[in-house]
PDB file of C-alpha atoms and ligand atoms in Angstrom:
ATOM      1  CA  UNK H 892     -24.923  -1.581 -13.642  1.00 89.00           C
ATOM      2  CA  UNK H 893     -24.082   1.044 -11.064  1.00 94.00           C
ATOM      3  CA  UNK H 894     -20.973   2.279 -10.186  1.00 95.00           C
ATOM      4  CA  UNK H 895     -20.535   0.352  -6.702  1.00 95.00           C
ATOM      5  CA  UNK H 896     -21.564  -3.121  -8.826  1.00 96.00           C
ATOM      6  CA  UNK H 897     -18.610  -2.513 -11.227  1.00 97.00           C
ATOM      7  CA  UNK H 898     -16.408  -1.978  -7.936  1.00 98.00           C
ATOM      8  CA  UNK H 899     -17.311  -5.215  -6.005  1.00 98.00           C
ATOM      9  CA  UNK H 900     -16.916  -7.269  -9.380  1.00 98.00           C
ATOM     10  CA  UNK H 901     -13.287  -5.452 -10.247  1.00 98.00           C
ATOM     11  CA  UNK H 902     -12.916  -6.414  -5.855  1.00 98.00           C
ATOM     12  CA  UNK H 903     -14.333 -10.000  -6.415  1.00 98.00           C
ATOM     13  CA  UNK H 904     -12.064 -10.771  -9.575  1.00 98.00           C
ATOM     14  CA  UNK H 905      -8.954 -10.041  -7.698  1.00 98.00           C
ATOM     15  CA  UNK H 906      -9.506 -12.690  -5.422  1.00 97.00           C
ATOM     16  CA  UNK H 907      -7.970 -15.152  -7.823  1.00 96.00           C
ATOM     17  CA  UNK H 908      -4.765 -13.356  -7.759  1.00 98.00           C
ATOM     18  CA  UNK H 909      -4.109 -14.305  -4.135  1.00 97.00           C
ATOM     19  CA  UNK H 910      -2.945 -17.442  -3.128  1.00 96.00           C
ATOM     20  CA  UNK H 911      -2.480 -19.345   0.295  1.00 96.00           C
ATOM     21  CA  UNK H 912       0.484 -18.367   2.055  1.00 96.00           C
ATOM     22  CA  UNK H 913       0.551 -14.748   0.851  1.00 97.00           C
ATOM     23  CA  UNK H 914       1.392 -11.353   2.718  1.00 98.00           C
ATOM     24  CA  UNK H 915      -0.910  -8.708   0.683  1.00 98.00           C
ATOM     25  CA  UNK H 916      -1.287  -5.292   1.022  1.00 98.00           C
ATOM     26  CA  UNK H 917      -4.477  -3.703   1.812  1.00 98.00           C
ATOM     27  CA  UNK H 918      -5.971  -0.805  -0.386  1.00 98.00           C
ATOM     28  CA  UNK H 919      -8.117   2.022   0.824  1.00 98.00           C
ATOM     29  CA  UNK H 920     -11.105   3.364  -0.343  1.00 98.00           C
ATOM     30  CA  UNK H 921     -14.958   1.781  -0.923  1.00 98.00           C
ATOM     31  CA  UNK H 922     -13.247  -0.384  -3.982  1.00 98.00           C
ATOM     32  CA  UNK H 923     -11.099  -1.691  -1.478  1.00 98.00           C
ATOM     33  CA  UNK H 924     -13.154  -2.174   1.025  1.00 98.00           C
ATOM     34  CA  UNK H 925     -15.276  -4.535  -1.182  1.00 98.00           C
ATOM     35  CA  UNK H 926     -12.131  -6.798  -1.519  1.00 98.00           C
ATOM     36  CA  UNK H 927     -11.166  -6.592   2.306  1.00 98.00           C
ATOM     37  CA  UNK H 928     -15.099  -7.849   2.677  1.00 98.00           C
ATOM     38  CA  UNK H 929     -14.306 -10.643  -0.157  1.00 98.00           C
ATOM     39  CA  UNK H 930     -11.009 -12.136   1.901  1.00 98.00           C
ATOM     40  CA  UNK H 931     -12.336 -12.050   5.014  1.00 98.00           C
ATOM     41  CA  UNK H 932     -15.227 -14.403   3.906  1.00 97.00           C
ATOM     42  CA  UNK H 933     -12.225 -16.633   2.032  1.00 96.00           C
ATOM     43  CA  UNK H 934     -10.183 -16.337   5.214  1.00 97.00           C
ATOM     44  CA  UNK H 935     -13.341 -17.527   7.682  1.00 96.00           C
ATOM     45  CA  UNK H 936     -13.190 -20.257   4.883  1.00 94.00           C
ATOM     46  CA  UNK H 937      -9.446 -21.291   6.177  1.00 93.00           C
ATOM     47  CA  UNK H 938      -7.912 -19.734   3.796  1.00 94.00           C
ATOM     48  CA  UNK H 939      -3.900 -18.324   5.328  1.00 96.00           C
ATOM     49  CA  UNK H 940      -3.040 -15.023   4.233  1.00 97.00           C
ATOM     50  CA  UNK H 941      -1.631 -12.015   6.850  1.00 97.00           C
ATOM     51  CA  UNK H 942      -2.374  -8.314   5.234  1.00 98.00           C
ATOM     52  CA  UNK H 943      -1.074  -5.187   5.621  1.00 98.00           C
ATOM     53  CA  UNK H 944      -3.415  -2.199   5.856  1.00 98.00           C
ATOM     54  CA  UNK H 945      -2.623   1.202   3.954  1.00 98.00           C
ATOM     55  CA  UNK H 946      -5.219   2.802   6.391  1.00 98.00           C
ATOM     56  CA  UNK H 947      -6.623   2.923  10.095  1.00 97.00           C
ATOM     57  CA  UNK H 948      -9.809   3.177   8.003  1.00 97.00           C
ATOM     58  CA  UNK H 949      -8.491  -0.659   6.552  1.00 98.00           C
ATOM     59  CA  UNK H 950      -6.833  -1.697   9.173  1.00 98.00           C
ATOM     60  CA  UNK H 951     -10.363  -1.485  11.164  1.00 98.00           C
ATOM     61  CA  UNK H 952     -12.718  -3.510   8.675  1.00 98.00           C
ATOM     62  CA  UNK H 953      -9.574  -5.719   8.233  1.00 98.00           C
ATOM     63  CA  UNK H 954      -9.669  -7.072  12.044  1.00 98.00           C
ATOM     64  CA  UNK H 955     -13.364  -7.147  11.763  1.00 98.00           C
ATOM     65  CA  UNK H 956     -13.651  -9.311   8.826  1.00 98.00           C
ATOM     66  CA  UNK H 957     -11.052 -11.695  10.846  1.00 97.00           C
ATOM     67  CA  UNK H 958      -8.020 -10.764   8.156  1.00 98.00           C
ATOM     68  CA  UNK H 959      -4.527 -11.823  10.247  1.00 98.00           C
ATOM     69  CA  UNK H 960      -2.422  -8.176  10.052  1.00 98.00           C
ATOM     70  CA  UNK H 961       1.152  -7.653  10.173  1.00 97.00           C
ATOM     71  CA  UNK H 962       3.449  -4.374   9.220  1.00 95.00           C
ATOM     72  CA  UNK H 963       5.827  -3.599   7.060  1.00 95.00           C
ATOM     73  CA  UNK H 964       8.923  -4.353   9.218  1.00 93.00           C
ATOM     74  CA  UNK H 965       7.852  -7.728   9.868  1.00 94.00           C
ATOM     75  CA  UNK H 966       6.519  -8.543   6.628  1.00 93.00           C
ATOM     76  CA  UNK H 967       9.433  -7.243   4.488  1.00 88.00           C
ATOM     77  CA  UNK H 968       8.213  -7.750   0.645  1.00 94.00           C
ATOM     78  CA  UNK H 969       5.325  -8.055   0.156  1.00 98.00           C
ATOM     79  CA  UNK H 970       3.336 -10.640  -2.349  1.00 98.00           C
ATOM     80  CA  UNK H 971       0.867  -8.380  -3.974  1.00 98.00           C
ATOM     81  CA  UNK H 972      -1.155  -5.406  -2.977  1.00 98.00           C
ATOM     82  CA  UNK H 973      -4.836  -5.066  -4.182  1.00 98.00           C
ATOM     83  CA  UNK H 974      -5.856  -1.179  -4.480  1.00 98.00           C
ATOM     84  CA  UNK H 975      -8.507   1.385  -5.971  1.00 98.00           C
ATOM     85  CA  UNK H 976      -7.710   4.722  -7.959  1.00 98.00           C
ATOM     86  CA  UNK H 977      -9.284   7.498  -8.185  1.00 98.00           C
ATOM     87  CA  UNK H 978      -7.989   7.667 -11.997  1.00 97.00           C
ATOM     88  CA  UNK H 979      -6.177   5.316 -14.135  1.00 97.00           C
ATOM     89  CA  UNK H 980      -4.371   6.005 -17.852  1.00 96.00           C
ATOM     90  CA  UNK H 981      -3.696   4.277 -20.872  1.00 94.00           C
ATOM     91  CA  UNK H 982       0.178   4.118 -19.439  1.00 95.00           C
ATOM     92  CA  UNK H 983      -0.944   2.483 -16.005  1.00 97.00           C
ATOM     93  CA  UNK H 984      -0.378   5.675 -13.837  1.00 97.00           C
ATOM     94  CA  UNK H 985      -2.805   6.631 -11.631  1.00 98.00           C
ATOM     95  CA  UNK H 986      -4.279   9.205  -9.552  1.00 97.00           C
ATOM     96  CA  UNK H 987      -4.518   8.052  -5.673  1.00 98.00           C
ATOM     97  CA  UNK H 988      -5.188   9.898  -2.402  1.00 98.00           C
ATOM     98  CA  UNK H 989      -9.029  10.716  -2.503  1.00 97.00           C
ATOM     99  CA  UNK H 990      -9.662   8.267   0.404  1.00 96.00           C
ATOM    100  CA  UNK H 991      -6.656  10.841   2.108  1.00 97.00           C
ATOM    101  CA  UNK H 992      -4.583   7.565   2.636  1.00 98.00           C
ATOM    102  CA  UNK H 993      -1.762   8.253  -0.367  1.00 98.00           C
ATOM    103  CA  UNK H 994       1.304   8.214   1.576  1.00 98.00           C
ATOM    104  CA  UNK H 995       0.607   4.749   2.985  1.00 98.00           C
ATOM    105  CA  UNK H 996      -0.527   3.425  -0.105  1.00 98.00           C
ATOM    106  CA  UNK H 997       2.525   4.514  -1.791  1.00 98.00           C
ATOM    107  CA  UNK H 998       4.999   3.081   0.631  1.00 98.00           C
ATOM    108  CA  UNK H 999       2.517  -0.182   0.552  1.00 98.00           C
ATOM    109  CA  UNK H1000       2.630  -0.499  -3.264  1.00 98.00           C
ATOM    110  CA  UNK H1001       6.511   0.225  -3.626  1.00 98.00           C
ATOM    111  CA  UNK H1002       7.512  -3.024  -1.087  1.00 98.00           C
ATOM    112  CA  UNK H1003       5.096  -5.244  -3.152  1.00 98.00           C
ATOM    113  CA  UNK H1004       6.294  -7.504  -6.049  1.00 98.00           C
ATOM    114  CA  UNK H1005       3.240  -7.108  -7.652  1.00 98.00           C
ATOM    115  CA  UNK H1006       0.324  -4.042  -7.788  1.00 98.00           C
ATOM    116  CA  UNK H1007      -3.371  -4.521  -9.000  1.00 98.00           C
ATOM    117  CA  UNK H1008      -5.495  -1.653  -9.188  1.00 98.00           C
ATOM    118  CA  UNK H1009      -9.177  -2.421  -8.975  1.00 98.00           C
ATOM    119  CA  UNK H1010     -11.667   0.691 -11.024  1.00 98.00           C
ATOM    120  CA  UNK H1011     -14.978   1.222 -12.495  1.00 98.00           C
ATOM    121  CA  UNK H1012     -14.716   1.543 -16.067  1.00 97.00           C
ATOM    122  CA  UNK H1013     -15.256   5.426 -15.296  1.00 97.00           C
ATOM    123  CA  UNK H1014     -11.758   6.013 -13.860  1.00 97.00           C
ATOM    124  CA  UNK H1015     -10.057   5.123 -16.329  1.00 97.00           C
ATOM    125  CA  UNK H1016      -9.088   7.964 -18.546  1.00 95.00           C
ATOM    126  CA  UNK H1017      -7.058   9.005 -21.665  1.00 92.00           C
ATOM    127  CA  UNK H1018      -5.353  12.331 -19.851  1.00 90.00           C
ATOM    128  CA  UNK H1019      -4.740  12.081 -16.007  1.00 92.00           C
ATOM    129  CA  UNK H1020      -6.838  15.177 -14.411  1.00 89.00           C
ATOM    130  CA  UNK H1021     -10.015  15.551 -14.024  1.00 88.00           C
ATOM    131  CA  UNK H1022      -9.563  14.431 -10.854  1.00 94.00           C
ATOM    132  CA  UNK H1023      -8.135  16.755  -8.420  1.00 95.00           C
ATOM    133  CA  UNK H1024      -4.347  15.665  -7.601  1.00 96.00           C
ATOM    134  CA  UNK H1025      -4.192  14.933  -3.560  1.00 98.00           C
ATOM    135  CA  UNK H1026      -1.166  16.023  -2.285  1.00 98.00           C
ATOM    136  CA  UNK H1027       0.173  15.860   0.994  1.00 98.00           C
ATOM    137  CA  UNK H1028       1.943  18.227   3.010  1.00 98.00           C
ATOM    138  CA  UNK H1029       3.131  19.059   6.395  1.00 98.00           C
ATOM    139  CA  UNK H1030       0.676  21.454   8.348  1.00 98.00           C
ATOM    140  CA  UNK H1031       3.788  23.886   9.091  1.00 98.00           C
ATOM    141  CA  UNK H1032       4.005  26.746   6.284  1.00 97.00           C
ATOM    142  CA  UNK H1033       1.059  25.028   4.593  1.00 97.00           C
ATOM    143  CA  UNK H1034       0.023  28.304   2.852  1.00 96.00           C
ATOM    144  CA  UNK H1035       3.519  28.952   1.554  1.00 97.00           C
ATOM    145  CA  UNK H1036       3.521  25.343   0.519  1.00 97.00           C
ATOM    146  CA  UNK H1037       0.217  25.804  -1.368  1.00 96.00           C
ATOM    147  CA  UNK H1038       1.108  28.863  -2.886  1.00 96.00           C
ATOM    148  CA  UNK H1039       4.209  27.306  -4.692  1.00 96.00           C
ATOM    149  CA  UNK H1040       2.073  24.321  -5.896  1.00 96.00           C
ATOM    150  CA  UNK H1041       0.024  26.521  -7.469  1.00 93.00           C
ATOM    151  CA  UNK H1042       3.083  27.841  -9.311  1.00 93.00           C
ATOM    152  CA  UNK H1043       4.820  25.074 -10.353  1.00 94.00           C
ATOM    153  CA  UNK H1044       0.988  23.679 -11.428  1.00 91.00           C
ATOM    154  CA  UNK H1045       0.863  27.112 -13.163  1.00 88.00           C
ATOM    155  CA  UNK H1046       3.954  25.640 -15.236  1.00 89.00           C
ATOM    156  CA  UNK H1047       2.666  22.158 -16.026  1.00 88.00           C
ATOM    157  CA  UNK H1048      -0.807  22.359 -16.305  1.00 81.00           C
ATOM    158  CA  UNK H1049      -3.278  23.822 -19.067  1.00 81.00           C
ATOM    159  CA  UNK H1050      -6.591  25.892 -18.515  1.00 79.00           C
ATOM    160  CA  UNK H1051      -7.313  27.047 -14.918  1.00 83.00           C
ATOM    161  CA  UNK H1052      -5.564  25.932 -11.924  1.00 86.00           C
ATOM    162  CA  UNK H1053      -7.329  25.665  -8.557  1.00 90.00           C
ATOM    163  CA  UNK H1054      -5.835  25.071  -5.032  1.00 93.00           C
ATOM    164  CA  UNK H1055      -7.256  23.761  -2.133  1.00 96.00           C
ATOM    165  CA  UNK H1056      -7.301  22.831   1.015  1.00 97.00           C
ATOM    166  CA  UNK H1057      -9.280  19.733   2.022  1.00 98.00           C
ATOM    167  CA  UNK H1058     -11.622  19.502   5.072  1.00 98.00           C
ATOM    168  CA  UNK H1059     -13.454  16.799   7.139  1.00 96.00           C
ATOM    169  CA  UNK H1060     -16.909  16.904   7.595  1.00 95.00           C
ATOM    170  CA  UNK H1061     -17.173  19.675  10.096  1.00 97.00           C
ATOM    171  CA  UNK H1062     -15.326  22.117   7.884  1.00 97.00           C
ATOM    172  CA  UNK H1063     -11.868  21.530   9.743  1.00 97.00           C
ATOM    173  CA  UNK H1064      -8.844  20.654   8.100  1.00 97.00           C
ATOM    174  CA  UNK H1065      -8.312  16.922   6.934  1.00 98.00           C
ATOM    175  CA  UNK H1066      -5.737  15.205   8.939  1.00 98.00           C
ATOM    176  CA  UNK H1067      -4.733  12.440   7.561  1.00 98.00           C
ATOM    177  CA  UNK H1068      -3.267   8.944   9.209  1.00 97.00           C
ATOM    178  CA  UNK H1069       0.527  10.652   9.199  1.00 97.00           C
ATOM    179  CA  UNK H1070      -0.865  14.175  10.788  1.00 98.00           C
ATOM    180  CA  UNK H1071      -0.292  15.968   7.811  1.00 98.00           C
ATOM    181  CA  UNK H1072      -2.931  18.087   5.525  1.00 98.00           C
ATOM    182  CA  UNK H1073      -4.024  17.706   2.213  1.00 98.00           C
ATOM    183  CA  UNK H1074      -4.051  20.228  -0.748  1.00 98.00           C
ATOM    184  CA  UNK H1075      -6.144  18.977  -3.364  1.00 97.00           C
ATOM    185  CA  UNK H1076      -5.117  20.711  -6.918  1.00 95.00           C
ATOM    186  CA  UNK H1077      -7.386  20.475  -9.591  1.00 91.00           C
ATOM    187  CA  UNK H1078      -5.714  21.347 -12.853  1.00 84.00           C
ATOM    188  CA  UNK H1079      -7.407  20.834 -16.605  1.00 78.00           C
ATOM    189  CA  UNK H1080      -4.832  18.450 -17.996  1.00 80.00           C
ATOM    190  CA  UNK H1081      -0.998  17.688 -17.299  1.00 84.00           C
ATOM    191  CA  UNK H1082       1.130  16.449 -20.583  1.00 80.00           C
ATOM    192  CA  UNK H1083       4.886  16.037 -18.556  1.00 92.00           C
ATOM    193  CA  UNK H1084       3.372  13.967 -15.629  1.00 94.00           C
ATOM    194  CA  UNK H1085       6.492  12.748 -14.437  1.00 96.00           C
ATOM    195  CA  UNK H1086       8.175  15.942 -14.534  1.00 96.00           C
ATOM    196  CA  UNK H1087       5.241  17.273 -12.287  1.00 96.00           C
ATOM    197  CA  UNK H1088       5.660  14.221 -10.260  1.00 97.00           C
ATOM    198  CA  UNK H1089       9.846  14.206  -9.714  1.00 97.00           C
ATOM    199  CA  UNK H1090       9.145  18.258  -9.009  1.00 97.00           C
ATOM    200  CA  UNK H1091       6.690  17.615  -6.209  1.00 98.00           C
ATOM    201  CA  UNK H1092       8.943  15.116  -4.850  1.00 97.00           C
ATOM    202  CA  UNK H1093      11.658  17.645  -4.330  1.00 97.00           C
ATOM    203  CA  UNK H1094       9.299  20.475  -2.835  1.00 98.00           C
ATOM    204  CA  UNK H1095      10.013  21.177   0.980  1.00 97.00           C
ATOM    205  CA  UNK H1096       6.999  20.993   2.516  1.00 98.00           C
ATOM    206  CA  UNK H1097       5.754  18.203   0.431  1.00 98.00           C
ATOM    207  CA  UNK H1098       5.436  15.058   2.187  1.00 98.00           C
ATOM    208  CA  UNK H1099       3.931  12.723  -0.812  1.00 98.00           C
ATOM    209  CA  UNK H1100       1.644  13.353  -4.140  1.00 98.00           C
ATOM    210  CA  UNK H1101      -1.209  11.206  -5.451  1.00 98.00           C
ATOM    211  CA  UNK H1102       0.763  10.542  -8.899  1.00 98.00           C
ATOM    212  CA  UNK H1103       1.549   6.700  -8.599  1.00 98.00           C
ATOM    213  CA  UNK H1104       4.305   5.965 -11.921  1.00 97.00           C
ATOM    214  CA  UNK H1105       5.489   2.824 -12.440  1.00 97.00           C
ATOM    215  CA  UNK H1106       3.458   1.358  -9.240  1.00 98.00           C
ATOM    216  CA  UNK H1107       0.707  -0.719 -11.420  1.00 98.00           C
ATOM    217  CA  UNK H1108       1.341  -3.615 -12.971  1.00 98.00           C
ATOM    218  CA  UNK H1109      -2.254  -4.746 -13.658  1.00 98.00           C
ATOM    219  CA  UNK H1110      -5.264  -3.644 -13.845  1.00 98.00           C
ATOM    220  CA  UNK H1111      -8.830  -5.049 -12.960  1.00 98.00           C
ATOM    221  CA  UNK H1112     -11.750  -3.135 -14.397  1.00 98.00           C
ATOM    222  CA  UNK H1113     -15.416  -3.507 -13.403  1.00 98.00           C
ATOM    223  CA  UNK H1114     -17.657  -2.659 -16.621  1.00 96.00           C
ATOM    224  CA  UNK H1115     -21.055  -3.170 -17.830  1.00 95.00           C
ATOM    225  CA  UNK H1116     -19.840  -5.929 -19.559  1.00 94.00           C
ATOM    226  CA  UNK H1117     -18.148  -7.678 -17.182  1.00 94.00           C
ATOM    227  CA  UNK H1118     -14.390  -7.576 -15.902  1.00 97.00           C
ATOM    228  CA  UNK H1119     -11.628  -6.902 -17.854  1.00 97.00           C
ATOM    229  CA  UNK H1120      -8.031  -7.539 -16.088  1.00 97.00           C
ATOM    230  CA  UNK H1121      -5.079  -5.669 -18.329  1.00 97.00           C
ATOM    231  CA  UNK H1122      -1.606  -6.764 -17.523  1.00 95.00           C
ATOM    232  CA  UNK H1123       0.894  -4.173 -18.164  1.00 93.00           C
ATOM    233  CA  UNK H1124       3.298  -5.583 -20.539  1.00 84.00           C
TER     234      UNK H1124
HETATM  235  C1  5RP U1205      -7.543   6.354  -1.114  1.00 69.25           C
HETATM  236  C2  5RP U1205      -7.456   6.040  -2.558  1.00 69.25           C
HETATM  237  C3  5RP U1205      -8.575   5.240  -3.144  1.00 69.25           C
HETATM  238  O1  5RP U1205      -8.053   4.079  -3.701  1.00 69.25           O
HETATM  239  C4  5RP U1205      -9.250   6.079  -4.206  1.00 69.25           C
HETATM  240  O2  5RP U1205      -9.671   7.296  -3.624  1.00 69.25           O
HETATM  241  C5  5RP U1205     -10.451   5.339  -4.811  1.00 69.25           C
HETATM  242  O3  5RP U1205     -11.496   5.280  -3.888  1.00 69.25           O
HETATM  243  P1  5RP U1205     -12.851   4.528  -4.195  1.00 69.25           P
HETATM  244  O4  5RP U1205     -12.506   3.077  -4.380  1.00 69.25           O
HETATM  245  O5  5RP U1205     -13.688   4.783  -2.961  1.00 69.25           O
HETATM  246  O6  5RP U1205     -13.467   5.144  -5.438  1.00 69.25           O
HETATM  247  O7  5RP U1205      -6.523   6.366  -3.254  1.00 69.25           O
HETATM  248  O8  5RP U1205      -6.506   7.190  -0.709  1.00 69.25           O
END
């Protein structure tokens, strides 16, 4: 089964974690995307749910598959938000921000009751890293801001650290929804994630990081073998 079959069955199984009546937060990313596709079709069906998009790139396919929006403000808590990963461990934490739409996600996921992160079987990993840590930053100083990333990655990570810069299609920086930049920091393997984490959350210069901790409470994996849904105990 290919990759994008395992994401619309992870998308599709989610659906029976929403219920009528429910404000939900909307993921980003092609995993996503599947289960935007899969409520709209429920929602054309008369189904009453409002979302709240964690992207333009969402909030777009949201309004054309018919899905009532509403924000933050006005929704207060939300019910449950429905998300991809670009990586997912054996302790629930996850690597987001490769759809450049972290920051939103992260605020999204922390004013929900409940989180379920929708994979393939192939993100889901013993040792968070092989993916390449998005982290967000504000364009001013951005090279001074990289350069002491790539120190304090010097500290926590193992093997060969590399830095960089992400950029669109036409070789220009990546702006993302906020108007910041993204540094994407591939490092071998991490062992103190959290202290990583709580030291990029006191950088200056350092808007947000793709380390999610304690922002998953289930799991919904797409798999050759069908879908397995992990609740974190
Ligand atoms: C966007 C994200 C996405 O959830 C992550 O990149 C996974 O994307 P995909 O479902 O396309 O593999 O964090 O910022």
């Amino acid at each position: 089964m290919s990759k994008e079959a395992q994401k619309q069955q992870a998308a599709e199984a989610a659906l029976d974690l929403v219920e009528n009546g429910m404000t939900l937060g909307l993921g980003t990313g092609s995993t996503a995307a599947f289960f935007v596709s899969a409520l709209g079709a429920r929602v054309r069906h008369g189904f009453d749910v409002k979302g709240v998009p964690t992207s333009e790139q969402t909030r777009i396919l949201a309004e054309k598959e018919g899905i009532p929006l509403t924000n933050l403000g006005d929704a207060g808590r939300l019910d449950l938000t429905i998300d991809g990963a670009d990586e997912v461990d054996t302790s629930f934490r996850l690597i987001k921000g490769g759809g450049g739409a972290l920051l939103r996600e992260k605020i999204v996921a922390s004013a929900s009751r409940k989180v379920a992160i929708i994979v393939d079987e192939a993100k889901c990993v013993d040792h968070l890293g092989h993916f390449p840590l998005p982290i967000e930053v504000v364009p001013f100083g951005v090279r001074v801001t990289q350069q002491r990333i790539s120190e304090l990655l010097g500290v926590y990570g193992e093997g060969e650290v590399n830095i960089r810069l992400r950029t669109d299609q036409f070789g220009e920086p990546y702006v993302t929804d906020g108007e910041h930049l993204i540094v994407d920091a591939a490092f071998n393997k991490v062992t103190n994630i959290e202290g990583l984490a709580s030291s990029l959350d006191s950088m200056t210069g350092v808007v947000d990081h793709g380390l999610f901790i304690d922002l998953c409470d289930m799991l919904i994996v797409g798999s050759d073998n069908g879908v397995r849904t992990i609740a974190k105990s």
